[in-house]
Amino acid sequence: MTKKELYLKTVFCCIAFDGDIAEEEIRLIRELGTKDKLFSDMNTEKYINAWINEINKRGGMFLQNYLNEIATEDLNEKEQLLLESLAFNAIETDNRIEYSEVKFFKKYVQDYLSTMKQS
């Protein structure tokens, strides 16, 4: 997985964790693909569709797989900050900050990044 794919998958996982993927959240990913130069060379629609299909089939295992993937990444401080920023934006997109989304970010993503900073 490339770093860009990891960033995009982080956004997707943050919006999917509450079990409800709002249209505003899907729109955020599409806009990232068209407006954000970070993702401009990616077919974000392809990733969204594949991940929705995969999460529908595998459920929680999809998210566990993401956590395993992020655990193998070696991100520098700038990359970690970008990942955190993208995650925050994803969580806030639908104007509803769900406890489950914050818990997912705090317990898994941020804890992992904190561990990396200490290394």
CSV table of C-alpha atoms in Angstrom, one decimal:
chain,number,residue,atom,x,y,z
A,1,MET,CA,0.0,0.0,0.0
A,2,THR,CA,1.3,3.4,-0.9
A,3,LYS,CA,1.3,6.3,1.6
A,4,LYS,CA,-1.4,8.0,-0.4
A,5,GLU,CA,-3.6,4.9,-0.3
A,6,LEU,CA,-3.0,4.7,3.5
A,7,TYR,CA,-4.1,8.3,3.9
A,8,LEU,CA,-7.2,7.7,1.8
A,9,LYS,CA,-8.0,4.5,3.6
A,10,THR,CA,-7.6,6.3,7.0
A,11,VAL,CA,-10.3,8.8,5.9
A,12,PHE,CA,-12.5,6.0,4.8
A,13,CYS,CA,-12.1,4.0,8.0
A,14,CYS,CA,-12.8,7.0,10.2
A,15,ILE,CA,-16.1,7.7,8.4
A,16,ALA,CA,-17.0,4.0,8.2
A,17,PHE,CA,-16.4,3.1,11.8
A,18,ASP,CA,-19.7,4.4,13.1
A,19,GLY,CA,-21.5,2.0,10.7
A,20,ASP,CA,-23.1,4.9,8.8
A,21,ILE,CA,-21.3,6.3,5.8
A,22,ALA,CA,-23.1,9.6,5.1
A,23,GLU,CA,-23.2,11.2,1.7
A,24,GLU,CA,-21.2,14.2,3.0
A,25,GLU,CA,-18.5,11.8,3.9
A,26,ILE,CA,-18.4,10.1,0.5
A,27,ARG,CA,-18.4,13.6,-1.1
A,28,LEU,CA,-15.3,14.5,1.1
A,29,ILE,CA,-13.4,11.5,-0.4
A,30,ARG,CA,-14.5,12.4,-3.9
A,31,GLU,CA,-13.5,16.1,-3.4
A,32,LEU,CA,-10.1,15.0,-2.1
A,33,GLY,CA,-9.7,13.1,-5.3
A,34,THR,CA,-10.5,16.0,-7.5
A,35,LYS,CA,-9.4,19.1,-5.5
A,36,ASP,CA,-6.6,17.9,-3.3
A,37,LYS,CA,-3.3,17.6,-5.2
A,38,LEU,CA,-2.3,14.8,-2.7
A,39,PHE,CA,-4.9,12.5,-4.3
A,40,SER,CA,-5.2,14.0,-7.8
A,41,ASP,CA,-3.4,11.1,-9.4
A,42,MET,CA,-5.6,8.5,-7.7
A,43,ASN,CA,-8.9,7.0,-8.9
A,44,THR,CA,-10.6,7.7,-5.5
A,45,GLU,CA,-13.9,6.4,-6.8
A,46,LYS,CA,-12.3,3.0,-7.5
A,47,TYR,CA,-11.0,2.8,-3.9
A,48,ILE,CA,-14.3,3.9,-2.4
A,49,ASN,CA,-16.3,1.3,-4.2
A,50,ALA,CA,-13.8,-1.5,-3.5
A,51,TRP,CA,-13.6,-0.6,0.2
A,52,ILE,CA,-17.4,-0.3,0.6
A,53,ASN,CA,-17.8,-3.8,-1.0
A,54,GLU,CA,-15.0,-5.1,1.2
A,55,ILE,CA,-16.5,-3.6,4.4
A,56,ASN,CA,-19.9,-5.0,3.5
A,57,LYS,CA,-18.4,-8.5,3.1
A,58,ARG,CA,-15.9,-8.5,6.0
A,59,GLY,CA,-17.3,-6.0,8.5
A,60,GLY,CA,-15.0,-5.5,11.4
A,61,MET,CA,-12.3,-7.6,9.8
A,62,PHE,CA,-11.9,-4.8,7.2
A,63,LEU,CA,-11.1,-2.3,10.0
A,64,GLN,CA,-8.8,-4.8,11.7
A,65,ASN,CA,-6.9,-5.2,8.4
A,66,TYR,CA,-6.5,-1.5,8.2
A,67,LEU,CA,-5.0,-1.4,11.7
A,68,ASN,CA,-2.6,-4.2,10.7
A,69,GLU,CA,-1.6,-2.2,7.7
A,70,ILE,CA,-1.0,1.0,9.6
A,71,ALA,CA,1.1,-0.9,12.1
A,72,THR,CA,3.5,-1.8,9.4
A,73,GLU,CA,4.0,1.8,8.1
A,74,ASP,CA,6.9,3.9,9.0
A,75,LEU,CA,5.7,7.4,9.0
A,76,ASN,CA,7.8,10.5,9.7
A,77,GLU,CA,6.4,13.3,11.8
A,78,LYS,CA,5.0,15.3,8.8
A,79,GLU,CA,3.3,12.2,7.5
A,80,GLN,CA,1.8,11.5,10.9
A,81,LEU,CA,0.4,15.0,11.1
A,82,LEU,CA,-1.1,14.8,7.7
A,83,LEU,CA,-2.7,11.4,8.6
A,84,GLU,CA,-4.2,13.0,11.8
A,85,SER,CA,-5.5,16.0,9.9
A,86,LEU,CA,-7.2,13.9,7.3
A,87,ALA,CA,-8.7,11.8,10.0
A,88,PHE,CA,-10.1,14.8,11.9
A,89,ASN,CA,-11.5,16.3,8.7
A,90,ALA,CA,-13.2,13.0,8.0
A,91,ILE,CA,-14.8,12.7,11.4
A,92,GLU,CA,-16.1,16.3,11.3
A,93,THR,CA,-17.5,16.1,7.7
A,94,ASP,CA,-21.0,15.1,8.4
A,95,ASN,CA,-21.4,17.6,11.2
A,96,ARG,CA,-22.0,14.8,13.7
A,97,ILE,CA,-19.1,13.7,15.8
A,98,GLU,CA,-19.9,10.2,16.9
A,99,TYR,CA,-18.3,8.7,20.0
A,100,SER,CA,-17.4,5.6,18.0
A,101,GLU,CA,-15.5,7.7,15.4
A,102,VAL,CA,-13.5,9.5,18.1
A,103,LYS,CA,-12.9,6.3,20.0
A,104,PHE,CA,-11.6,4.6,16.8
A,105,PHE,CA,-9.3,7.5,16.1
A,106,LYS,CA,-8.1,7.9,19.7
A,107,LYS,CA,-7.7,4.2,20.6
A,108,TYR,CA,-6.2,3.0,17.4
A,109,VAL,CA,-4.9,5.6,15.0
A,110,GLN,CA,-3.6,8.1,17.5
A,111,ASP,CA,-2.2,5.5,19.9
A,112,TYR,CA,-0.3,3.9,17.1
A,113,LEU,CA,1.1,7.3,16.0
A,114,SER,CA,2.1,8.1,19.6
A,115,THR,CA,3.9,4.8,19.8
A,116,MET,CA,5.8,5.7,16.6
A,117,LYS,CA,6.8,9.1,18.0
A,118,GLN,CA,8.3,7.5,21.0
A,119,SER,CA,10.5,5.2,18.9
